[in-house]
PDB file of C-alpha atoms and ligand atoms in Angstrom:
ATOM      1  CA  UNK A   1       0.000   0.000   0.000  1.00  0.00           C
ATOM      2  CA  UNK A   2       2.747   2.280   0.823  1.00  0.00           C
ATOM      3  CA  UNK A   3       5.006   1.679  -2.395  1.00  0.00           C
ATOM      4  CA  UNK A   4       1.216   2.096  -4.056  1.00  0.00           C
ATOM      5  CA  UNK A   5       1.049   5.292  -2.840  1.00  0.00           C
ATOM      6  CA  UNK A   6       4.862   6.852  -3.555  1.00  0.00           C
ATOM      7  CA  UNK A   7       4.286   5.404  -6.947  1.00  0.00           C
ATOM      8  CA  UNK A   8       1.153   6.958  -7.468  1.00  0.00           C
ATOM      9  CA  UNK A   9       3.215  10.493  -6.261  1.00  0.00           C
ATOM     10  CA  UNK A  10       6.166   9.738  -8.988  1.00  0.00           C
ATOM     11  CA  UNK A  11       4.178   8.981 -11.412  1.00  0.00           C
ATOM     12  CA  UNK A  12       2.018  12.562 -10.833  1.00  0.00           C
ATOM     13  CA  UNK A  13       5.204  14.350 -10.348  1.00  0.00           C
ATOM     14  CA  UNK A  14       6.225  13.115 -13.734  1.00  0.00           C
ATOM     15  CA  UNK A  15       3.760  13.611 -15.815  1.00  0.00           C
ATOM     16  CA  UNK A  16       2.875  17.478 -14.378  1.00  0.00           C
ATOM     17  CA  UNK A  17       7.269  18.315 -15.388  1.00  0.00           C
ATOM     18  CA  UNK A  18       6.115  16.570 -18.641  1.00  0.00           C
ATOM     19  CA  UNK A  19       3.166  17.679 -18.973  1.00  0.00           C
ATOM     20  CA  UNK A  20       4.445  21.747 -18.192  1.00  0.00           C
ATOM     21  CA  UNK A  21       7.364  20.688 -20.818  1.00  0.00           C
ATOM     22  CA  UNK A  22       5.244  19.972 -23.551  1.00  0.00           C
ATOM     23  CA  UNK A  23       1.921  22.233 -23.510  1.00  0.00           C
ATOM     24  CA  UNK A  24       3.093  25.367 -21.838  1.00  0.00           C
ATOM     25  CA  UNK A  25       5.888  27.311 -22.802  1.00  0.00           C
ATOM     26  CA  UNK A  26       8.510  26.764 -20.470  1.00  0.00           C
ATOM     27  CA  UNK A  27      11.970  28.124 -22.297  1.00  0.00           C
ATOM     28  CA  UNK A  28      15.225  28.704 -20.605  1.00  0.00           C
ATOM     29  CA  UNK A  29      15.521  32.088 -19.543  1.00  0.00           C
ATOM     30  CA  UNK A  30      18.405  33.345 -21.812  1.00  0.00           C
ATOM     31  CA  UNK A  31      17.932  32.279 -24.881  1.00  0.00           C
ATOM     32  CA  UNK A  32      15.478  30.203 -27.254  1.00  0.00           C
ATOM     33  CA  UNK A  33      17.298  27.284 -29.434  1.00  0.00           C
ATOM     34  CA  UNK A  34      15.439  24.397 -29.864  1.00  0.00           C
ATOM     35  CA  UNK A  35      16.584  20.770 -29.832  1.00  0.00           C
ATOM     36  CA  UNK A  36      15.168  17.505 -30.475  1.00  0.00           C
ATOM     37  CA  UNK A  37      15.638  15.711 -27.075  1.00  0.00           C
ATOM     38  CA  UNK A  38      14.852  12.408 -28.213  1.00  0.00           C
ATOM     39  CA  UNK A  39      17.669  12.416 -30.322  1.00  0.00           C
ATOM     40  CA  UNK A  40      20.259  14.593 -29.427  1.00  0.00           C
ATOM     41  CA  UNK A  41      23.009  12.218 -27.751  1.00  0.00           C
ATOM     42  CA  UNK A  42      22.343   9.953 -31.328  1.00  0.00           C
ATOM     43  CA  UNK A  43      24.059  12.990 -33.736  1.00  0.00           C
ATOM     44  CA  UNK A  44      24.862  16.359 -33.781  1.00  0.00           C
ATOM     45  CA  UNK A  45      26.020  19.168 -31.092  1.00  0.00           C
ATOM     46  CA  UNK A  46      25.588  16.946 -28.236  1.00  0.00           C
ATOM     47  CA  UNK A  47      26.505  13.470 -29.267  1.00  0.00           C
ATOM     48  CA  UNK A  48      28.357  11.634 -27.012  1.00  0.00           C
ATOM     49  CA  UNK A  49      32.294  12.493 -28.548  1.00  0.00           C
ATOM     50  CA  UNK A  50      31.200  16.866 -29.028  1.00  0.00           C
ATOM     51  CA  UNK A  51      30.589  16.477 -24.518  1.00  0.00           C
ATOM     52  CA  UNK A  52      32.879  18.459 -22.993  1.00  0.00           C
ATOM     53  CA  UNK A  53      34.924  21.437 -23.710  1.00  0.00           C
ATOM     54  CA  UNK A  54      36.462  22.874 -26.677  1.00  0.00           C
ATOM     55  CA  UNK A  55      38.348  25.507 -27.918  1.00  0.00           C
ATOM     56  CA  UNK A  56      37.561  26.702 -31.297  1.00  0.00           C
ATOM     57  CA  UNK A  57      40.314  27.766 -33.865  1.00  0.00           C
ATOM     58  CA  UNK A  58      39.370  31.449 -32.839  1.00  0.00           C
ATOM     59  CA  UNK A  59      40.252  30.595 -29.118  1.00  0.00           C
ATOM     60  CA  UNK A  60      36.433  30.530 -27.981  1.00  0.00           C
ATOM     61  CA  UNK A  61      35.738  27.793 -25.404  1.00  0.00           C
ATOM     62  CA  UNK A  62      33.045  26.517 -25.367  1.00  0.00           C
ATOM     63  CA  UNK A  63      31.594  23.657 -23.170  1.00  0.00           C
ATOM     64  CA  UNK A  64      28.707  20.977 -23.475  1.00  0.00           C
ATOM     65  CA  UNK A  65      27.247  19.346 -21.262  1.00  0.00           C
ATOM     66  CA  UNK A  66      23.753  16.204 -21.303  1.00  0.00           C
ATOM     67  CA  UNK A  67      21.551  16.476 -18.019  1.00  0.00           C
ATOM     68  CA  UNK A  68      20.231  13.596 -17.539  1.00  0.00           C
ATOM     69  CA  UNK A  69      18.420  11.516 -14.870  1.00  0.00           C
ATOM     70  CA  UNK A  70      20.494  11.224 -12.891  1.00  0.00           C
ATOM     71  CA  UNK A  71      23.920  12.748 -14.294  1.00  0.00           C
ATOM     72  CA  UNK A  72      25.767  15.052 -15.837  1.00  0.00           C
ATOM     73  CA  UNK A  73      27.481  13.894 -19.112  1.00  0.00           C
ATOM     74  CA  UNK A  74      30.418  14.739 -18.652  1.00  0.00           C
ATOM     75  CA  UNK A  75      30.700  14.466 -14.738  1.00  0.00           C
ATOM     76  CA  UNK A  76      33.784  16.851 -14.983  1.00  0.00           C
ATOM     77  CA  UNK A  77      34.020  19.644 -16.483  1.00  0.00           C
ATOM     78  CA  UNK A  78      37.284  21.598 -17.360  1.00  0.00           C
ATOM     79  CA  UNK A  79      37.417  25.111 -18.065  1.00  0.00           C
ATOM     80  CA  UNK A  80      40.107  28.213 -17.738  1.00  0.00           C
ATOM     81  CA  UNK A  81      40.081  30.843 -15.191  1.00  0.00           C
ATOM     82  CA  UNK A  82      39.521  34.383 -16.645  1.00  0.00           C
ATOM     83  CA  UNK A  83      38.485  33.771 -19.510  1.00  0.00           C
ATOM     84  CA  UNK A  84      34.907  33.887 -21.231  1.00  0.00           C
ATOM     85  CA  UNK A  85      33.245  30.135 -21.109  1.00  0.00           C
ATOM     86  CA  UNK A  86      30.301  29.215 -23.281  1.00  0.00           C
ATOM     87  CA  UNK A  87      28.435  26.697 -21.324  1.00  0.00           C
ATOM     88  CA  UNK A  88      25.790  24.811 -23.467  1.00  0.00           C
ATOM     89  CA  UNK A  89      23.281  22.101 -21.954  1.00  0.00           C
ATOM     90  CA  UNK A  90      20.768  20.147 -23.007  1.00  0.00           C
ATOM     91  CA  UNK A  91      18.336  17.127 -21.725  1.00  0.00           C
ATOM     92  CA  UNK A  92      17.164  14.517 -23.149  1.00  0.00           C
ATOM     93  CA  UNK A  93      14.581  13.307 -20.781  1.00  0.00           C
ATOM     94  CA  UNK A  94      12.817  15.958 -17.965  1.00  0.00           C
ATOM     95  CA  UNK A  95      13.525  19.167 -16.573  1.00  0.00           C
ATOM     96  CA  UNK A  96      16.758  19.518 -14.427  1.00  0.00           C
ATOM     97  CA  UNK A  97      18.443  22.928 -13.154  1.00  0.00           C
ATOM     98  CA  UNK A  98      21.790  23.412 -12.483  1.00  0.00           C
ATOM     99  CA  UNK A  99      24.319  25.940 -10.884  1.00  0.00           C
ATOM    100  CA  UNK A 100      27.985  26.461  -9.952  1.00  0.00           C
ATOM    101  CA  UNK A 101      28.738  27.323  -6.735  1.00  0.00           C
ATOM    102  CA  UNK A 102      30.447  30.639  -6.101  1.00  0.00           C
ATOM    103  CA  UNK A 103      29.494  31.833  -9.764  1.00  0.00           C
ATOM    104  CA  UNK A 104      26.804  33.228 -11.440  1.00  0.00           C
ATOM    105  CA  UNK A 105      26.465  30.194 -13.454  1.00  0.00           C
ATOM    106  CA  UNK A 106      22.076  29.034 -12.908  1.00  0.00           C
ATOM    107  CA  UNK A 107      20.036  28.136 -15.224  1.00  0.00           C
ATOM    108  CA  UNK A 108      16.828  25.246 -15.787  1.00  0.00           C
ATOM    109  CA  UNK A 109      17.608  22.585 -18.362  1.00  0.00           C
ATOM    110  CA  UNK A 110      14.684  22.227 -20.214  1.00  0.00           C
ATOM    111  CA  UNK A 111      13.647  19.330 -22.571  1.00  0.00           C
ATOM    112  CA  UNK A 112      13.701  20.446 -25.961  1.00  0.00           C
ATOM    113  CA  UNK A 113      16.045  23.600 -25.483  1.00  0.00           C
ATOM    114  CA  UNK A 114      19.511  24.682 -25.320  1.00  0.00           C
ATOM    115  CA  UNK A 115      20.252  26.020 -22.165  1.00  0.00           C
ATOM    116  CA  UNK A 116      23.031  28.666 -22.877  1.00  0.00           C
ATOM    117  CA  UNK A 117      25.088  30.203 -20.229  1.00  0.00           C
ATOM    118  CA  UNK A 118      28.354  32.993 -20.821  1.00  0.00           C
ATOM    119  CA  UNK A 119      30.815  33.625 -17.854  1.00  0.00           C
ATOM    120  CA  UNK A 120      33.997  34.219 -16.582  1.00  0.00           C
ATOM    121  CA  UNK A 121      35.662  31.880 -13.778  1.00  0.00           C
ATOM    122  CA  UNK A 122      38.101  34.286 -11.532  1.00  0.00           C
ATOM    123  CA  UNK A 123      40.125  32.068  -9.864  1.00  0.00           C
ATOM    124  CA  UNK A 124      41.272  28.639 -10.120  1.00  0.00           C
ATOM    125  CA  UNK A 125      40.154  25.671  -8.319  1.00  0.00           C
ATOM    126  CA  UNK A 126      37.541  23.108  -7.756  1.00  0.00           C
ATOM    127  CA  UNK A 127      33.284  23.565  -7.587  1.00  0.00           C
ATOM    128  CA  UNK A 128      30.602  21.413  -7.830  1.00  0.00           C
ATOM    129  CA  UNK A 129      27.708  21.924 -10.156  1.00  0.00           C
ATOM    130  CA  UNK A 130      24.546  20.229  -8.662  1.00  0.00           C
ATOM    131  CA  UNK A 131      21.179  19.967 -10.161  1.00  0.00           C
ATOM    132  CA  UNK A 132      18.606  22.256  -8.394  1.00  0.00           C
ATOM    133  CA  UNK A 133      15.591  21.366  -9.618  1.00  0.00           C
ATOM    134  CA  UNK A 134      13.567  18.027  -8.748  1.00  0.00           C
ATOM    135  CA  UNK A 135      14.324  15.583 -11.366  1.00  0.00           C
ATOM    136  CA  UNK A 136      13.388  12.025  -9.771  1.00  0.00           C
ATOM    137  CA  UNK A 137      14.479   9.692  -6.973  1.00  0.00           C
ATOM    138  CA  UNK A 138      18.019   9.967  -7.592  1.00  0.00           C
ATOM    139  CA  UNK A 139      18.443  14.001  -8.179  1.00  0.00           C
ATOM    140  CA  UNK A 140      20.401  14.379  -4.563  1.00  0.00           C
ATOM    141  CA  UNK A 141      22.727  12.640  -6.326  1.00  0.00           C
ATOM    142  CA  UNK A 142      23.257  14.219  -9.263  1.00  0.00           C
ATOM    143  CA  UNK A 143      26.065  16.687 -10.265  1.00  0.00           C
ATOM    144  CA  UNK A 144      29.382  17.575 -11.688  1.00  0.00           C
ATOM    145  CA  UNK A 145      32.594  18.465 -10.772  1.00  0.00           C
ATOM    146  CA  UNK A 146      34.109  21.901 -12.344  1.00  0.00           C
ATOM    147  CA  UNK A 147      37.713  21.963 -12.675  1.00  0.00           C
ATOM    148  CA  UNK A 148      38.892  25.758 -12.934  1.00  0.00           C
ATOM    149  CA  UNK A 149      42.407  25.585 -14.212  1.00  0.00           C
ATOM    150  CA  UNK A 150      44.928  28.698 -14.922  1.00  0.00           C
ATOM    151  CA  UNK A 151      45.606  30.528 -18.083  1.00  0.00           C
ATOM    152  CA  UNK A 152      48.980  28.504 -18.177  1.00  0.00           C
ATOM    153  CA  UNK A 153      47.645  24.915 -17.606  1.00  0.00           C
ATOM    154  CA  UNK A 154      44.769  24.916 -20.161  1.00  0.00           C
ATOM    155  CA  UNK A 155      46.263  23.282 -22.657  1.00  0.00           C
ATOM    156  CA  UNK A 156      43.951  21.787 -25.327  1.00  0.00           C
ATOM    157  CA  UNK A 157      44.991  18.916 -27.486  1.00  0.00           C
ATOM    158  CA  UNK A 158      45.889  19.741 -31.184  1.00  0.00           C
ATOM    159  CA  UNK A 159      41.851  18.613 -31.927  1.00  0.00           C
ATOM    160  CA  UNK A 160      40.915  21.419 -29.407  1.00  0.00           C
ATOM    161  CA  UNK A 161      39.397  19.017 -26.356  1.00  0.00           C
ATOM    162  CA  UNK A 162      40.886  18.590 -23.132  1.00  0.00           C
ATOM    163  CA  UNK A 163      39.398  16.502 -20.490  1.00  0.00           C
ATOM    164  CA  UNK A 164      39.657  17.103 -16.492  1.00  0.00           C
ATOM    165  CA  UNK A 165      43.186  16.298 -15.305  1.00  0.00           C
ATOM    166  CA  UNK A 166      42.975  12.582 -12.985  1.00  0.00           C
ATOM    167  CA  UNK A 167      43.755  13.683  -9.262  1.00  0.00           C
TER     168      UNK A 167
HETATM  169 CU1  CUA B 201      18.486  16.480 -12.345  1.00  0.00          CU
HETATM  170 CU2  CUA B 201      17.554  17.067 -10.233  1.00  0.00          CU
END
């Protein structure tokens, strides 16, 4: 009776975040670019080898990122410290939030939109990026690590990724 009843709960909980996804018009708050979330990690932008963060041949870096229940794809993130960061996100599934502590990185990951973020880290060092907003049973547990490294040891490879350094 009791698992009933929690089911019963998830299962309205779902279906009003879907439901308030797909008849109202819920956009991110920056900007509107839509995506096709049930097939974004199959092709394009945010297939599974574009994840992460790049810099493009006119030094832009730019970083993407999947929300997902109940992850972030990548789990680390790698960016450089003063300098501007593109962050990109997208989900494939329902609506997640995320921000990055200490910044003013916060935005709501919405199904069927990029989520598009500009800053500037200012110092190096490590923060976590957790989801905010209630995605499911296993959203405590969901975020990212953000590696902020200096000027000096942001060193792309020659195809423009770089990964988070192992510590
Ligand atoms: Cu994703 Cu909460």
């Amino acid at each position: 009776m009791w698992s009933f009843g929690v089911g019963i709960f998830v299962a309205a909980s779902l279906s009003m975040i879907l439901f308030t996804a797909s008849t109202i018009s819920v956009n991110p708050p920056s900007n509107v670019e839509r995506i096709d979330p049930k097939t974004l990690h199959l092709s394009g932008e945010f297939a599974e080898h574009n994840l992460g963060t790049t810099v493009g041949s006119d030094g832009s870096v730019t970083v993407r990122a999947i929300a997902t229940q109940f992850m972030f794809l990548p789990r680390c993130i790698v960016v450089p410290a003063n300098r501007r960061v593109t962050l990109r996100f997208a989900s494939p599934d329902v609506i997640h939030g995320l921000l990055i502590t200490g910044t003013n990185v916060n935005t709501m990951v919405v199904p069927g939109f990029v989520s598009q973020v500009h800053t500037e880290f200012t110092r190096a060092g490590d923060l976590l990026m957790p989801c905010h907003e209630y995605c499911g049973l296993g959203h405590s547990g969901m975020w990212a690590n953000v590696q902020v490294v200096a000027q000096d040891e942001f060193k792309p490879g020659p195809d423009g990724r770089i990964s988070c350094a192992q510590r």
